[in-house]
Short mmCIF file of C-alpha atoms and ligand atoms in Angstrom, two decimals:
data_model
loop_
_atom_site.label_atom_id
_atom_site.label_comp_id
_atom_site.label_asym_id
_atom_site.label_seq_id
_atom_site.Cartn_x
_atom_site.Cartn_y
_atom_site.Cartn_z
CA MET A 14 -57.57 3.49 24.32
CA LEU A 15 -53.83 3.36 24.67
CA SER A 16 -51.17 2.85 22.03
CA GLY A 17 -47.53 3.61 21.36
CA ILE A 18 -44.87 3.81 18.67
CA GLN A 19 -41.10 3.82 19.08
CA PRO A 20 -39.23 7.00 18.11
CA THR A 21 -36.90 5.10 15.81
CA GLY A 22 -37.12 7.23 12.68
CA SER A 23 -39.63 8.75 10.37
CA LEU A 24 -42.99 6.97 10.49
CA HIS A 25 -44.09 5.10 7.38
CA ILE A 26 -47.30 4.17 5.62
CA GLY A 27 -47.43 0.85 7.55
CA ASN A 28 -47.45 2.75 10.86
CA TYR A 29 -50.03 5.12 9.44
CA LEU A 30 -52.46 2.51 8.14
CA GLY A 31 -51.82 -0.13 10.81
CA ALA A 32 -51.89 2.28 13.73
CA LEU A 33 -52.13 6.09 13.54
CA LYS A 34 -55.01 6.38 11.09
CA ASN A 35 -57.12 4.04 13.25
CA TRP A 36 -56.29 6.01 16.37
CA ALA A 37 -57.45 9.25 14.78
CA ASP A 38 -60.58 7.57 13.35
CA ILE A 39 -61.87 6.34 16.70
CA LEU A 40 -61.04 9.36 18.86
CA ASN A 41 -64.71 10.30 18.89
CA ASP A 42 -65.54 7.02 20.62
CA TYR A 43 -62.56 6.57 22.95
CA TYR A 44 -60.35 8.98 24.86
CA GLY A 45 -56.75 8.25 23.81
CA PHE A 46 -53.41 7.91 25.59
CA PHE A 47 -50.67 7.91 22.95
CA CYS A 48 -47.18 7.23 24.07
CA ILE A 49 -43.86 7.83 22.31
CA VAL A 50 -42.05 4.83 23.74
CA ASP A 51 -38.45 5.98 24.07
CA TYR A 52 -37.56 3.42 26.76
CA HIS A 53 -38.51 0.69 24.28
CA ALA A 54 -36.30 2.29 21.64
CA ILE A 55 -33.13 1.96 23.76
CA THR A 56 -33.32 -1.86 23.75
CA VAL A 57 -31.38 -1.86 20.46
CA GLU A 58 -28.32 0.18 19.41
CA TYR A 59 -29.25 3.82 18.75
CA ASP A 60 -27.64 7.18 18.08
CA VAL A 61 -27.83 9.21 21.32
CA SER A 62 -27.41 12.52 19.47
CA GLN A 63 -30.51 11.80 17.38
CA MET A 64 -32.93 10.69 20.11
CA GLN A 65 -34.45 14.11 20.95
CA LYS A 66 -34.98 14.85 17.28
CA ARG A 67 -36.67 11.49 16.79
CA ILE A 68 -39.00 12.07 19.72
CA MET A 69 -39.92 15.49 18.29
CA ASP A 70 -40.43 13.99 14.80
CA ALA A 71 -42.74 11.34 16.25
CA ALA A 72 -44.80 13.97 18.10
CA VAL A 73 -45.05 16.10 14.95
CA GLU A 74 -46.17 13.07 12.96
CA TYR A 75 -48.73 12.01 15.58
CA LEU A 76 -50.30 15.48 15.36
CA ALA A 77 -49.99 15.58 11.57
CA CYS A 78 -51.93 12.30 11.28
CA GLY A 79 -54.88 13.93 13.00
CA LEU A 80 -54.52 13.20 16.72
CA ASP A 81 -56.43 16.05 18.33
CA PRO A 82 -54.85 16.95 21.73
CA ASN A 83 -58.30 17.89 23.01
CA LYS A 84 -59.36 14.27 22.69
CA CYS A 85 -56.18 12.55 23.82
CA SER A 86 -52.95 12.82 25.79
CA ILE A 87 -49.78 12.59 23.71
CA PHE A 88 -46.70 12.03 25.86
CA VAL A 89 -43.18 10.64 26.07
CA GLN A 90 -42.90 7.37 28.00
CA SER A 91 -39.79 8.39 29.99
CA ASP A 92 -41.62 11.53 31.23
CA VAL A 93 -44.01 9.30 33.19
CA ARG A 94 -41.96 7.39 35.77
CA ALA A 95 -44.74 4.95 36.64
CA HIS A 96 -44.12 2.98 33.40
CA THR A 97 -40.76 1.54 34.40
CA GLU A 98 -41.90 1.03 37.98
CA LEU A 99 -44.92 -1.05 37.01
CA ALA A 100 -42.78 -2.93 34.46
CA TRP A 101 -40.52 -4.08 37.30
CA ILE A 102 -43.55 -5.35 39.17
CA PHE A 103 -44.69 -7.25 36.07
CA ASN A 104 -41.21 -8.74 35.73
CA SER A 105 -41.92 -10.49 39.00
CA ILE A 106 -45.07 -12.06 37.53
CA ILE A 107 -44.22 -13.07 33.99
CA PRO A 108 -42.36 -16.36 33.38
CA VAL A 109 -39.09 -15.98 31.43
CA ALA A 110 -40.22 -18.78 29.08
CA GLU A 111 -43.18 -16.63 27.94
CA LEU A 112 -40.82 -13.75 27.16
CA GLU A 113 -38.46 -16.02 25.26
CA ARG A 114 -41.16 -17.21 22.90
CA MET A 115 -42.14 -13.71 21.70
CA THR A 116 -41.60 -13.43 17.93
CA GLN A 117 -40.33 -9.85 18.11
CA TYR A 118 -37.72 -10.85 20.73
CA LYS A 119 -36.58 -13.80 18.62
CA ASP A 120 -36.30 -11.58 15.51
CA LYS A 121 -34.52 -8.74 17.25
CA SER A 122 -32.10 -10.98 19.15
CA ARG A 123 -31.21 -12.75 15.90
CA LYS A 124 -30.36 -9.37 14.37
CA ASN A 125 -28.56 -7.99 17.45
CA VAL A 126 -26.43 -10.99 18.49
CA GLU A 127 -23.79 -8.60 19.83
CA ASN A 128 -26.23 -7.01 22.24
CA ILE A 129 -29.00 -9.29 23.47
CA ASN A 130 -29.64 -7.28 26.60
CA ALA A 131 -32.10 -7.99 29.41
CA ALA A 132 -34.39 -5.10 28.37
CA LEU A 133 -34.82 -6.65 24.92
CA LEU A 134 -36.20 -9.73 26.65
CA THR A 135 -38.37 -7.89 29.18
CA TYR A 136 -39.67 -5.44 26.56
CA PRO A 137 -43.23 -6.91 26.85
CA SER A 138 -43.36 -6.25 30.61
CA LEU A 139 -42.82 -2.56 29.90
CA MET A 140 -45.38 -2.64 27.12
CA ALA A 141 -47.89 -4.29 29.49
CA ALA A 142 -47.18 -1.50 31.99
CA ASP A 143 -47.69 1.16 29.27
CA ILE A 144 -51.08 -0.36 28.61
CA LEU A 145 -52.39 -1.32 32.03
CA LEU A 146 -51.52 1.94 33.79
CA TYR A 147 -54.40 3.53 31.86
CA HIS A 148 -57.03 0.73 32.11
CA PRO A 149 -57.88 0.96 28.39
CA ASP A 150 -60.75 -0.91 26.74
CA ILE A 151 -58.77 -1.27 23.54
CA VAL A 152 -55.21 -1.21 22.26
CA PRO A 153 -55.15 -0.24 18.58
CA VAL A 154 -52.05 -1.82 16.99
CA GLY A 155 -51.00 -3.65 13.83
CA GLU A 156 -51.13 -7.44 13.62
CA ASP A 157 -47.47 -7.84 14.65
CA GLN A 158 -48.24 -6.58 18.18
CA GLU A 159 -51.08 -9.05 18.83
CA GLN A 160 -48.76 -11.43 20.69
CA HIS A 161 -47.64 -8.71 23.10
CA VAL A 162 -51.20 -7.69 23.89
CA GLU A 163 -52.07 -11.35 24.48
CA LEU A 164 -49.18 -11.52 26.95
CA THR A 165 -50.55 -8.37 28.62
CA ARG A 166 -53.85 -10.19 29.12
CA MET A 167 -51.97 -13.09 30.69
CA ILE A 168 -50.29 -10.65 33.10
CA VAL A 169 -53.74 -9.31 34.03
CA ARG A 170 -54.95 -12.81 34.84
CA LYS A 171 -51.85 -13.68 36.85
CA PHE A 172 -51.89 -10.37 38.74
CA ASN A 173 -55.60 -10.59 39.55
CA ASN A 174 -55.20 -14.19 40.69
CA ARG A 175 -52.36 -13.40 43.02
CA TYR A 176 -53.33 -9.95 44.36
CA GLY A 177 -57.12 -9.68 43.80
CA GLU A 178 -59.33 -8.50 40.91
CA TYR A 179 -57.94 -5.20 39.72
CA PHE A 180 -56.89 -4.93 36.06
CA LYS A 181 -59.24 -5.62 33.16
CA GLU A 182 -58.14 -7.48 30.03
CA PRO A 183 -57.82 -5.05 27.09
CA ASP A 184 -58.80 -6.03 23.55
CA THR A 185 -56.69 -5.32 20.50
CA TYR A 186 -58.32 -3.16 17.90
CA HIS A 187 -57.44 -3.52 14.24
CA GLY A 188 -58.52 -1.26 11.42
CA LYS A 189 -58.99 -2.42 7.84
CA VAL A 190 -55.26 -2.81 7.14
CA LEU A 191 -53.60 -5.40 9.35
CA ARG A 192 -50.20 -5.64 7.79
CA ILE A 193 -48.69 -3.81 4.89
CA LEU A 194 -45.77 -5.41 3.06
CA GLY A 195 -42.46 -3.61 2.58
CA LEU A 196 -41.23 -2.44 -0.82
CA ASP A 197 -39.20 -5.67 -1.02
CA GLY A 198 -42.47 -7.62 -1.11
CA GLN A 199 -40.96 -10.16 1.34
CA ASN A 200 -41.31 -8.73 4.85
CA LYS A 201 -43.68 -6.42 6.67
CA MET A 202 -42.93 -2.77 6.02
CA SER A 203 -40.57 -1.67 8.79
CA LYS A 204 -38.19 1.20 9.54
CA SER A 205 -35.58 -1.27 10.67
CA LEU A 206 -35.68 -3.18 7.36
CA ASN A 207 -35.44 0.02 5.32
CA ASN A 208 -38.18 -1.22 3.00
CA HIS A 209 -40.57 1.58 3.88
CA ILE A 210 -42.25 4.64 2.40
CA ALA A 211 -41.81 7.40 5.00
CA LEU A 212 -44.69 9.83 5.57
CA SER A 213 -42.20 12.71 5.47
CA LEU A 214 -40.95 12.11 1.91
CA THR A 215 -41.90 14.57 -0.81
CA ALA A 216 -44.25 13.48 -3.59
CA GLU A 217 -41.29 13.29 -5.99
CA GLU A 218 -39.22 11.20 -3.58
CA THR A 219 -42.16 8.85 -3.09
CA GLU A 220 -42.60 8.33 -6.82
CA LYS A 221 -38.87 7.76 -7.33
CA LEU A 222 -38.74 5.26 -4.47
CA ILE A 223 -41.69 3.28 -5.81
CA MET A 224 -40.20 3.30 -9.32
CA GLN A 225 -36.84 2.08 -8.11
CA LYS A 226 -37.60 -0.20 -5.20
CA ALA A 227 -41.16 -1.59 -5.26
CA MET A 228 -41.12 -5.25 -6.29
CA THR A 229 -43.63 -6.41 -8.90
CA ASP A 230 -44.35 -9.87 -10.32
CA THR A 231 -40.72 -10.96 -10.93
CA ASN A 232 -41.82 -13.40 -13.67
CA ARG A 233 -42.95 -10.46 -15.79
CA LYS A 234 -39.77 -9.48 -17.60
CA LEU A 235 -41.14 -7.44 -20.52
CA LYS A 236 -44.09 -5.08 -20.81
CA THR A 237 -45.53 -7.48 -23.42
CA ASP A 238 -45.51 -10.40 -20.92
CA PRO A 239 -48.82 -10.89 -19.12
CA GLY A 240 -48.37 -10.49 -15.34
CA ASN A 241 -50.02 -11.96 -12.26
CA PRO A 242 -51.43 -9.23 -9.95
CA ASP A 243 -52.02 -11.76 -7.17
CA ILE A 244 -48.28 -12.07 -6.57
CA CYS A 245 -47.47 -8.41 -7.29
CA ASN A 246 -46.63 -6.21 -4.32
CA VAL A 247 -47.53 -3.03 -6.21
CA TYR A 248 -51.01 -4.45 -6.78
CA SER A 249 -51.32 -5.15 -3.05
CA TYR A 250 -50.74 -1.41 -2.48
CA HIS A 251 -53.28 -0.53 -5.18
CA LYS A 252 -55.83 -2.52 -3.19
CA ILE A 253 -55.27 -0.11 -0.32
CA PHE A 254 -54.73 3.23 -2.05
CA SER A 255 -56.64 3.07 -5.36
CA SER A 256 -60.33 3.27 -6.22
CA GLU A 257 -62.12 0.05 -7.19
CA ASP A 258 -62.23 1.19 -10.83
CA GLU A 259 -58.49 1.77 -10.91
CA GLN A 260 -57.83 -1.56 -9.19
CA LYS A 261 -59.85 -3.28 -11.89
CA GLU A 262 -58.05 -1.34 -14.61
CA VAL A 263 -54.55 -2.28 -13.42
CA CYS A 264 -55.56 -5.86 -12.65
CA GLU A 265 -56.96 -6.47 -16.15
CA GLY A 266 -54.21 -4.38 -17.76
CA CYS A 267 -51.52 -6.45 -16.05
CA LYS A 268 -53.13 -9.78 -16.96
CA ASN A 269 -53.50 -8.88 -20.65
CA ALA A 270 -50.22 -6.92 -20.80
CA SER A 271 -51.87 -3.65 -21.87
CA ILE A 272 -50.46 -1.81 -18.82
CA GLY A 273 -46.75 -2.05 -17.97
CA CYS A 274 -45.25 -1.99 -14.47
CA VAL A 275 -43.97 1.57 -14.93
CA GLN A 276 -47.44 2.94 -15.72
CA CYS A 277 -48.95 0.87 -12.92
CA LYS A 278 -46.40 2.22 -10.42
CA ARG A 279 -46.99 5.79 -11.58
CA MET A 280 -50.73 5.45 -10.88
CA LEU A 281 -49.96 4.04 -7.46
CA ALA A 282 -47.52 6.84 -6.59
CA LYS A 283 -50.14 9.43 -7.54
CA ASN A 284 -52.74 7.82 -5.26
CA ILE A 285 -50.36 7.43 -2.32
CA ASN A 286 -49.28 11.05 -2.73
CA ASN A 287 -52.91 12.20 -2.80
CA GLU A 288 -53.64 10.39 0.46
CA LEU A 289 -50.50 11.70 2.14
CA ALA A 290 -50.73 15.32 0.91
CA PRO A 291 -52.69 16.70 3.90
CA ILE A 292 -50.43 14.83 6.36
CA ARG A 293 -47.32 16.26 4.70
CA GLU A 294 -48.77 19.73 4.87
CA ASN A 295 -49.39 19.22 8.59
CA ILE A 296 -45.87 17.87 9.14
CA ASN A 297 -44.55 21.15 7.73
CA LYS A 298 -46.93 23.18 9.85
CA TYR A 299 -46.06 21.49 13.17
CA SER A 300 -42.33 21.27 12.40
CA ASN A 301 -42.38 25.03 12.25
CA ASP A 302 -44.17 25.34 15.57
CA LYS A 303 -42.03 23.27 17.96
CA ASP A 304 -43.12 25.33 20.99
CA TYR A 305 -46.69 24.18 20.42
CA VAL A 306 -45.55 20.55 20.11
CA TYR A 307 -43.54 20.78 23.37
CA ASP A 308 -46.63 22.20 25.11
CA VAL A 309 -48.72 19.27 23.84
CA LEU A 310 -46.15 16.79 25.21
CA LYS A 311 -45.93 18.60 28.55
CA GLU A 312 -49.69 18.69 28.99
CA GLY A 313 -49.93 15.05 27.84
CA ALA A 314 -47.33 13.94 30.40
CA LYS A 315 -49.18 15.81 33.16
CA ASN A 316 -52.51 14.12 32.34
CA ALA A 317 -50.91 10.71 31.90
CA SER A 318 -48.94 11.00 35.17
CA GLU A 319 -52.10 11.69 37.16
CA VAL A 320 -53.79 8.51 35.93
CA ALA A 321 -50.60 6.42 36.05
CA GLU A 322 -49.65 7.47 39.60
CA LYS A 323 -53.11 6.55 40.87
CA THR A 324 -52.85 3.09 39.29
CA LEU A 325 -49.38 2.54 40.73
CA TYR A 326 -50.53 3.61 44.19
CA GLU A 327 -53.42 1.13 44.06
CA VAL A 328 -51.19 -1.66 42.74
CA ARG A 329 -48.62 -1.16 45.49
CA ASN A 330 -51.39 -1.22 48.08
CA LEU A 331 -52.75 -4.49 46.72
CA MET A 332 -49.25 -5.95 46.84
CA GLY A 333 -48.58 -4.91 50.43
CA LEU A 334 -45.88 -2.43 49.36
P1 ADP B 20 -41.47 -0.62 12.78
O1 ADP B 20 -41.58 -2.10 12.52
O2 ADP B 20 -41.42 0.16 11.52
O3 ADP B 20 -40.36 -0.28 13.74
P2 ADP B 20 -43.18 -0.27 15.01
O4 ADP B 20 -42.80 -1.64 15.51
O5 ADP B 20 -42.67 0.91 15.76
O6 ADP B 20 -42.81 -0.17 13.47
O7 ADP B 20 -44.77 -0.21 14.93
C1 ADP B 20 -45.59 0.83 15.40
C2 ADP B 20 -47.04 0.52 15.11
O8 ADP B 20 -47.26 0.44 13.70
C3 ADP B 20 -47.53 -0.81 15.69
O9 ADP B 20 -48.88 -0.67 16.08
C4 ADP B 20 -47.42 -1.75 14.54
O10 ADP B 20 -48.32 -2.83 14.63
C5 ADP B 20 -47.80 -0.84 13.36
N1 ADP B 20 -47.11 -1.30 12.15
C6 ADP B 20 -45.78 -1.30 11.94
N2 ADP B 20 -45.47 -1.80 10.73
C7 ADP B 20 -46.66 -2.12 10.15
C8 ADP B 20 -47.02 -2.68 8.88
N3 ADP B 20 -46.10 -2.99 7.98
N4 ADP B 20 -48.33 -2.88 8.62
C9 ADP B 20 -49.28 -2.55 9.55
N5 ADP B 20 -49.00 -2.03 10.76
C10 ADP B 20 -47.72 -1.80 11.07
N1 LIG B 21 -44.14 -2.70 21.01
C1 LIG B 21 -44.74 -1.74 20.13
C2 LIG B 21 -44.06 -1.82 18.75
O1 LIG B 21 -42.96 -2.32 18.63
C3 LIG B 21 -44.63 -0.35 20.66
C4 LIG B 21 -45.33 -0.21 21.98
C5 LIG B 21 -44.74 -0.05 23.20
C6 LIG B 21 -46.74 -0.24 22.20
N2 LIG B 21 -45.68 0.06 24.16
C7 LIG B 21 -46.91 -0.06 23.60
C8 LIG B 21 -47.83 -0.41 21.37
C9 LIG B 21 -48.19 -0.05 24.20
C10 LIG B 21 -49.10 -0.39 21.97
C11 LIG B 21 -49.27 -0.23 23.35
O2 LIG B 21 -44.64 -1.34 17.82
#
C-alpha cells in the first residue's frame, strides 16, 4: 500500500481515524510506503522556518500511531527525486479540464485567491506519481481523497493506452470511519479549518476544547430541553469513541433531558482521551529520540528510492526517453 499526509501541522483525530489507524491495522497484510508529502504542502502559503519541525512532527506521529518501520518505509517526498519527475510526465497526459474539476483544487483556490499557482492545479499529478511509483494494490485514504485516486486510475488507463500496459489501477481502501466532522459540526475536520482535535494535545486541553468548541444540537438551549442526538455533532463522536452502552445512555438521556450537554461532552472527552493515551505516550517517547526518527526517515528514503528509480527507468524506456 501507499499513502501520504501533508506536514501542515499537528495531525488530528480525523487523520488518525480516516488514515493512520487503518494503515497500522493492515500492515500485516500489505507492505507500506508512507510518504510525508512536503512538495504538496508548498502549494499553499507556509512558514519556511517551521517546515523542518512539521516534517519531524509528522514522522513522530506516524510512528506514534503504530507504523512499524520493519513493515513499511516511512519517508519524506522531497528526499525521493523520482516523485517530481514522474509528476512532470503525468502532466503531459492529464487534461487540464480534469484538474480543474477537482473539489480540493476548487476549495483551495477559493481560499487562496491571491496565490492560485500552477502547482495547486497540478497537485493530483504529483499525487498520482506518489502512488504509481510503488505499484500499490491499495491506497488507504479518507473519503475526501477518493476523487484524486480516481484521477490516478484515469492516468493509468491513459498511460497504458499510449505507451503499453505497465501500471495497474490501485483501489482506495477505507476503514470504518470515512469522514469525521470538525468541532464546528459543519465541515470535515481539517487542520486548515482549525476545527480539529490534535493528537498532540494533553487530556486536559482536549477536554477544554470539547467543552468550549464542540457544537451540539443548537435547538437545545437549556438542560431541561429534550435534545435531538441525530443532529448533534458530539453524539456523532460518541458513535465513534464510546461503547454501545454509553451511546445508548447519552442518546436516551439527551432525548428525555436527563443528561445535559456538559455531562455528555465530559463522557466523550474521557473516551477520546482513553483512546489517545497510548499514542500521546508514544509521541513523547519519539519526540525525545529524534536521532532514531531521522534514521527511520533515511532508511525509508533509501528503500523508496530503489523502487521509485526502477519504475522511473522503466517508464522512460516505454516513452522512448
Ligand atoms: P487536512 O484536511 O487536515 O489537511 P489532509 O488533507 O492532510 O488533512 O489528510 C490526510 C489524510 O487524512 C487523508 O487520507 C484524508 O483523507 C484523511 N482525513 C483528513 N481529514 C479527515 C476527516 N475529517 N475524516 C476522515 N479522514 C480524514
Ligand atoms: N492529497 C492528500 C491529502 O491532501 C495527500 C497525499 C499526497 C496523498 N500524495 C498522496 C495521499 C498519495 C495518498 C497517496 O490528504
